[in-house]
Coordinates of C-alpha atoms and ligand atoms in Angstrom, one line a residue:
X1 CA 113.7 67.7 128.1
X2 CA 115.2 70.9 130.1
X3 CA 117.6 70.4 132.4
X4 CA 120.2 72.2 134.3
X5 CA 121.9 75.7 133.0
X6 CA 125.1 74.4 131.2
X7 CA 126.9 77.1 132.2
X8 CA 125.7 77.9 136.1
X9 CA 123.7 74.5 137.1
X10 CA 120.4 76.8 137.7
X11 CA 117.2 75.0 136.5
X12 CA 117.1 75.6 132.9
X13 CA 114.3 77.5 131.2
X14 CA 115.1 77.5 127.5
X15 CA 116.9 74.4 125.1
X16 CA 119.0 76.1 122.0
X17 CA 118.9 73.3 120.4
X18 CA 121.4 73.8 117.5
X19 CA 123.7 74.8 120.2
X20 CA 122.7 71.7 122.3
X21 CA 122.4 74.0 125.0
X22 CA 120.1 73.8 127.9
X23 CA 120.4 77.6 129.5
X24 CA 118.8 79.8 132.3
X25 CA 117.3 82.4 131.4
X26 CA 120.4 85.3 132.7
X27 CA 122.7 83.3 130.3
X28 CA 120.6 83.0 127.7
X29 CA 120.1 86.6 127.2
X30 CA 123.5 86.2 127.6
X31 CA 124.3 84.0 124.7
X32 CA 121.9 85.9 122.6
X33 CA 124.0 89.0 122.9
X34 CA 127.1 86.8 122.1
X35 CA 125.7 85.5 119.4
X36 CA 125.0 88.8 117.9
X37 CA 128.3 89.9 118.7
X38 CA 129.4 86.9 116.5
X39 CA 127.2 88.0 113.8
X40 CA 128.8 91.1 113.8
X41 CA 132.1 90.0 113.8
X42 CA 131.5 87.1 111.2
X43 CA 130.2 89.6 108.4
X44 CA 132.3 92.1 109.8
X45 CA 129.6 94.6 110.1
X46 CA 130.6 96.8 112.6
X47 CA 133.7 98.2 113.2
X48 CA 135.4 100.1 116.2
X49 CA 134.4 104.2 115.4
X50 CA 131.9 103.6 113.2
X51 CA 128.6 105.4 113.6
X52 CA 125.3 103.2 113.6
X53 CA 121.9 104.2 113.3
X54 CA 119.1 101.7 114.0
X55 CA 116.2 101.9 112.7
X56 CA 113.2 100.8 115.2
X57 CA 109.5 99.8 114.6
X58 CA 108.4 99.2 118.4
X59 CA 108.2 95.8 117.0
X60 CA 110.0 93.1 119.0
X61 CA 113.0 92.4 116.7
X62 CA 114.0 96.1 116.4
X63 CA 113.4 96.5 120.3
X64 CA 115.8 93.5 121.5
X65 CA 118.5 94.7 119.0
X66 CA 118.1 98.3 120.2
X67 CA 119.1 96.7 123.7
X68 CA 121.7 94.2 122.4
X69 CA 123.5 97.2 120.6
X70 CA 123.4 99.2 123.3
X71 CA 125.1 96.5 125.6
X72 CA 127.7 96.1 122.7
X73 CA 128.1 99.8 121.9
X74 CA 131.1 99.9 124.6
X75 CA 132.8 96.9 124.3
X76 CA 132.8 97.1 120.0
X77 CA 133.3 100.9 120.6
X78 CA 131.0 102.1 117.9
X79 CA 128.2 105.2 118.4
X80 CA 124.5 104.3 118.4
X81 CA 121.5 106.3 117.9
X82 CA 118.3 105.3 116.7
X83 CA 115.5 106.0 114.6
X84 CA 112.0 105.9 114.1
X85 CA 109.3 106.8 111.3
X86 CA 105.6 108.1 112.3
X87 CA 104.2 105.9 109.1
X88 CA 100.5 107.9 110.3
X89 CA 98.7 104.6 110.5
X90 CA 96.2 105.9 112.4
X91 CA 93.9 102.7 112.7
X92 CA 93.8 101.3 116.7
X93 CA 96.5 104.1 116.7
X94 CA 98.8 101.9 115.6
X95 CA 101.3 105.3 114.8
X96 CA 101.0 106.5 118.3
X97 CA 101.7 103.5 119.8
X98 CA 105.0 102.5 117.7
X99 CA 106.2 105.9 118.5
X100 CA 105.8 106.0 122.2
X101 CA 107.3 102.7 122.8
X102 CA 110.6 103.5 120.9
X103 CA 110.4 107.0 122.6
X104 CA 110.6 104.5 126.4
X105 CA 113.4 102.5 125.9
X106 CA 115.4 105.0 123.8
X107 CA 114.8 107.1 127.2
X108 CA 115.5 104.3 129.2
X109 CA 118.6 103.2 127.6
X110 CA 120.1 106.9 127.0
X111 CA 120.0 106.3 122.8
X112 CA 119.5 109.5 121.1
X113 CA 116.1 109.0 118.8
X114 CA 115.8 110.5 115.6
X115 CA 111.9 111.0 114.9
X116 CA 110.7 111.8 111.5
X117 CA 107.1 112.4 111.3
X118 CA 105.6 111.4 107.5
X119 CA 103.2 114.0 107.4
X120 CA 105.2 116.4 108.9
X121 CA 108.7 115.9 107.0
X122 CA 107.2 114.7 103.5
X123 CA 103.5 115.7 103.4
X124 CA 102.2 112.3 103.2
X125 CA 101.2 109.6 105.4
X126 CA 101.1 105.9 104.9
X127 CA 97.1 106.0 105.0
X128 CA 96.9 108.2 102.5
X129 CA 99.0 106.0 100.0
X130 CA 96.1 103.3 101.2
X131 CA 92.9 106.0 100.1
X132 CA 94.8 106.9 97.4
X133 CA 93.0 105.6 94.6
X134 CA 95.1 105.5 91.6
X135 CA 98.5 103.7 93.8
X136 CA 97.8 100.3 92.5
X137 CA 100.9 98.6 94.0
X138 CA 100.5 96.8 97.3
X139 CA 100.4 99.2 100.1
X140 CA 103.2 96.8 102.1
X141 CA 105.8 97.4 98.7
X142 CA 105.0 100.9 99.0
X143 CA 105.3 101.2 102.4
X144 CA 109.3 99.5 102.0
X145 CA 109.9 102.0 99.4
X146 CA 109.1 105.0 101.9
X147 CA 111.2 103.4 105.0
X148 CA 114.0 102.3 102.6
X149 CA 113.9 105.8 101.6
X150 CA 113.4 108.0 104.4
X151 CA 115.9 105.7 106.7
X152 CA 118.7 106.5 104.1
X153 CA 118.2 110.1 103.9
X154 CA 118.2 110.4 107.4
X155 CA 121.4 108.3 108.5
X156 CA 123.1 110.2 106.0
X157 CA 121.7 113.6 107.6
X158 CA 122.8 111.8 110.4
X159 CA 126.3 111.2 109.4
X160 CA 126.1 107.5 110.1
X161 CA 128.7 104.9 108.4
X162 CA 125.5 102.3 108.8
X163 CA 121.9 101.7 109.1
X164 CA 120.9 99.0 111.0
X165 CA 117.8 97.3 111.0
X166 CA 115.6 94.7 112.6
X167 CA 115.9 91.8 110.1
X168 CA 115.9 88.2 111.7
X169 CA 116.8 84.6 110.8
X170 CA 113.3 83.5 109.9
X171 CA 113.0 86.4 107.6
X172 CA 115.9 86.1 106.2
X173 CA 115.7 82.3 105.4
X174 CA 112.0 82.3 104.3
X175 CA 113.0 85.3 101.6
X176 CA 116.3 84.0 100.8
X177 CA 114.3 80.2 100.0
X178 CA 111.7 82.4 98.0
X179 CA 114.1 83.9 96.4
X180 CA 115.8 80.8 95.2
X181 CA 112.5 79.1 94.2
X182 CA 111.7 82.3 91.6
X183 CA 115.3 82.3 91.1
X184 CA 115.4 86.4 90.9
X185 CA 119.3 86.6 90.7
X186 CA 118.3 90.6 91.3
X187 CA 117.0 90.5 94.6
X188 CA 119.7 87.4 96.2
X189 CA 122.1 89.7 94.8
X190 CA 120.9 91.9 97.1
X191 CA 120.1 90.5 100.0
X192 CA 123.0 89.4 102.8
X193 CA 123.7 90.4 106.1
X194 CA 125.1 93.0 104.5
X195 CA 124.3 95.9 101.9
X196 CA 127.4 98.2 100.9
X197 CA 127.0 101.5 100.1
X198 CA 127.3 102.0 96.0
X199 CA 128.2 105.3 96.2
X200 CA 127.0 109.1 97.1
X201 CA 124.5 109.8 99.4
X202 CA 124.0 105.8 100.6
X203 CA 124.8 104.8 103.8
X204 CA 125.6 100.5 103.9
X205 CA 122.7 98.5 105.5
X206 CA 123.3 95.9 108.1
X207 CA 121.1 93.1 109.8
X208 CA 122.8 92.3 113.1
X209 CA 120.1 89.5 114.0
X210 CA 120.9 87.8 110.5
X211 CA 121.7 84.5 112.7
X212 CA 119.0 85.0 115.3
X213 CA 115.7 83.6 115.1
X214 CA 112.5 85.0 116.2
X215 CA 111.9 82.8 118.9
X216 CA 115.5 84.1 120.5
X217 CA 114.2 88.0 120.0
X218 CA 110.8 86.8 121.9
X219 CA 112.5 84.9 124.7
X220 CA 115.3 87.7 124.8
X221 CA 112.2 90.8 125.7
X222 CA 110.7 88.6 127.5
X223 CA 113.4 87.4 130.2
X224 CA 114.9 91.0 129.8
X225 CA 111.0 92.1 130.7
X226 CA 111.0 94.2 127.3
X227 CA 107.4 95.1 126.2
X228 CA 107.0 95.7 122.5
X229 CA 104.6 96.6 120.4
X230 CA 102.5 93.1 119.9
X231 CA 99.7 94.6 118.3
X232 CA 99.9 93.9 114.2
X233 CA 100.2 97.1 111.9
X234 CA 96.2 97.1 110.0
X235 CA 97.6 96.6 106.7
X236 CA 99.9 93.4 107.3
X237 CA 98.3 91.0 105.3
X238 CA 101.3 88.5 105.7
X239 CA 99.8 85.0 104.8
X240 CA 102.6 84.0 102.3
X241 CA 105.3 85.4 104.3
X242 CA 104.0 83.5 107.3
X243 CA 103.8 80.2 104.8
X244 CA 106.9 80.9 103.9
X245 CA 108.7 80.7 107.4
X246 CA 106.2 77.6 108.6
X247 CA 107.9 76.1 105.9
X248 CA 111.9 76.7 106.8
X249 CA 110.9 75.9 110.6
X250 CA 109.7 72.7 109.4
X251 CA 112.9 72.2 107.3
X252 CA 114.6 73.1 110.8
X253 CA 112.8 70.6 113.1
X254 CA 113.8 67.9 110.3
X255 CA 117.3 69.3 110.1
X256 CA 118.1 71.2 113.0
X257 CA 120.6 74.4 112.2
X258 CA 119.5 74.2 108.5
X259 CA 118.0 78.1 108.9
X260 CA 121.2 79.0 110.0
X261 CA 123.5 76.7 107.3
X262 CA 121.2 78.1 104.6
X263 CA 121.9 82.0 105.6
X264 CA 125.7 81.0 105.6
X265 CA 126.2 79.0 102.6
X266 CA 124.3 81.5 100.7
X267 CA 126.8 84.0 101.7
X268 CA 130.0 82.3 101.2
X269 CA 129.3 79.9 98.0
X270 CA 126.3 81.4 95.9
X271 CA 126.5 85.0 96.9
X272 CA 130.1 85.9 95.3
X273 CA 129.3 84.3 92.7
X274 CA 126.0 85.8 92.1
X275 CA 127.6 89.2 93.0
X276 CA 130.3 89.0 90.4
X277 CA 127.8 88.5 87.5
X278 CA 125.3 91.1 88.4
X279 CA 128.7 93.4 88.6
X280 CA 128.9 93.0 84.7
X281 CA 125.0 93.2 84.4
X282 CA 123.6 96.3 86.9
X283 CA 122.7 99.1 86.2
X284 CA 124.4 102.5 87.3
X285 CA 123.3 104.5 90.4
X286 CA 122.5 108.2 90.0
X287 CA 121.0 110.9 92.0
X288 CA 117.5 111.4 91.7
X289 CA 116.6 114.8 89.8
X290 CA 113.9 115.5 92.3
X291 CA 115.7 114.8 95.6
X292 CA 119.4 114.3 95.1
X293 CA 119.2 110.9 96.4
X294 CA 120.2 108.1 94.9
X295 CA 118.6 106.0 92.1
X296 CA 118.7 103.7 88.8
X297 CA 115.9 106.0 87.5
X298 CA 115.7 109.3 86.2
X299 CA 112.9 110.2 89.2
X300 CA 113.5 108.2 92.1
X301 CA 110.3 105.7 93.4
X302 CA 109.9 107.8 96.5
X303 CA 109.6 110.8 94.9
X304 CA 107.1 109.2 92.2
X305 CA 105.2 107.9 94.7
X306 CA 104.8 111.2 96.8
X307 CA 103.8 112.7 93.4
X308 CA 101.1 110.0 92.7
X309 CA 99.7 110.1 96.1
X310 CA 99.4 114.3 96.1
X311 CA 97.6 114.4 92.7
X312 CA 95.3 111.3 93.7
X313 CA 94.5 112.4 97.4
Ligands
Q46_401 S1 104.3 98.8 108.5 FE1 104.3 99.1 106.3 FE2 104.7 96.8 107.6 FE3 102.3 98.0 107.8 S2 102.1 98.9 105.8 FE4 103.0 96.8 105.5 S3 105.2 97.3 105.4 S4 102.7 95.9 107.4 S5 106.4 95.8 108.4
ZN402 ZN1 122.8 79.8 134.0
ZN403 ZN1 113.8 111.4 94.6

């Protein structure tokens, strides 16, 4: 049951429960921004000087850390600007609408945006990987393959030490359980709240919100009266990634903090571990012949992809 604030004696509108803290809702976005801070500090992700770049869907995630960056920006002491893709999802004009709500609150808040238009910039838009016939891999892995892509290339245009991105503590437990359950050593090797740069032309990855949950991100816009894009992209199918998290927020009512002790252990028992073998074991990064960017391949996938989808469309 909800009490009083612990911190102010206000009614209380929202129980953390792994925290056992009953909070109002000023010091709850409060503790939110704290905790991110903590996240930061814990994985050491950001440092003073550093130059972040975050990149930002409309989505509600991406939205509250565009906000909880930009209240730590001064007290870390790092530089923020953000980023945002035109995919050219033009169903319900899905596009249009992502790109005019990051265009508000990066107006709002004063964050220089970055805008890179698909069709524009590369030729190609997410639809027409969709029509194009002869793309047989799921539209969603493609789709990563283009943001993982283009976000690099940018931040490093940019000159950033670190792209950040929306990533949460449901997504991250759900995958990381997955990823345990498959047991594909390639892809926990990988995944973290943090991804170093292996070399040229790679900027690190980070995931601030590793330790927040999803709920947090939608009571933080919603106390802080932040209105993101609710409105699903067309092609999210998402039934086993939705399974997935039912199942770790039922582990989490059984066990409460076990999304949060799973993300942790991960990192400081399996992952170094893990990490040491797949030293012995990866493959080496080059540059990509096509685009100078970087890859295990001869051809990166982007640029195989853009191919396909030009001769197909
Ligand atoms: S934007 Fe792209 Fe998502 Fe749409 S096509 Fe799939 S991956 S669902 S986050
Ligand atoms: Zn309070
Ligand atoms: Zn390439």
């Amino acid at each position: 049951m909800l009490k009083q604030c612990k911190l102010c004696g206000e009614p209380a509108s929202v129980r953390v429960p792994y925290a056992r803290l009953s909070l109002c809702p000023k010091h709850f976005t409060e503790y939110v921004e704290r905790h991110v801070r903590n996240t930061i500090k814990r994985y050491k992700l950001i440092k003073s000087g550093d130059r972040v770049v975050l990149a930002i869907s409309g989505g509600k995630d991406s939205l509250a850390l565009l906000h909880i960056l930009n209240n730590l920006r001064g007290e870390v002491g790092f530089e923020l600007s953000a980023l945002n893709i035109d995919l050219g999802i033009r169903k319900d004009d899905y596009s249009l609408k992502a790109v005019q709500i990051s265009e508000k609150y990066c107006r709002e808040l004063g964050v220089e945006l970055a805008k890179v238009d698909m069709k524009r910039d590369f030729g190609f838009t997410i639809d027409e990987v969709f029509s194009s016939n002869h793309v047989r891999r799921p539209i969603c892995s493609s789709c990563g393959v283009i943001k993982r892509y283009v976000t690099n290339k940018v931040a490093v245009e940019l000159g950033a030490n670190s792209l950040a991105t929306g990533h949460n503590l449901d997504d991250e437990s759900a995958v990381l359980l997955s990823n345990y359950v498959k047991a594909d050593i390639d892809l926990l090797v990988r995944s973290g709240p943090m991804l170093p740069s292996r070399g040229e032309r790679m900027v690190s990855r980070i995931k601030p919100l590793y330790e927040t949950s999803e709920k947090e991100t939608t009571l933080y816009n919603f106390f802080k009266g932040i209105q993101h894009l609710e409105q699903k992209c067309p092609y999210a199918s998402g039934a086993s990634t939705l399974r997935l998290k039912e199942v770790v927020n039922a582990l989490e009512e059984e066990w409460v903090g076990s999304k949060i002790a799973l993300v942790r252990s991960f990192n400081k028992k399996i992952k170094p571990i893990l990490a040491e073998h797949y030293s012995k074991n990866s493959k080496d990064i080059d540059l990509c012949e096509a685009c100078g960017y970087p890859t295990s391949t001869k051809i990166c996938s982007f640029c195989r992809l853009k191919k396909s989808v030009s001769k197909n469309c």
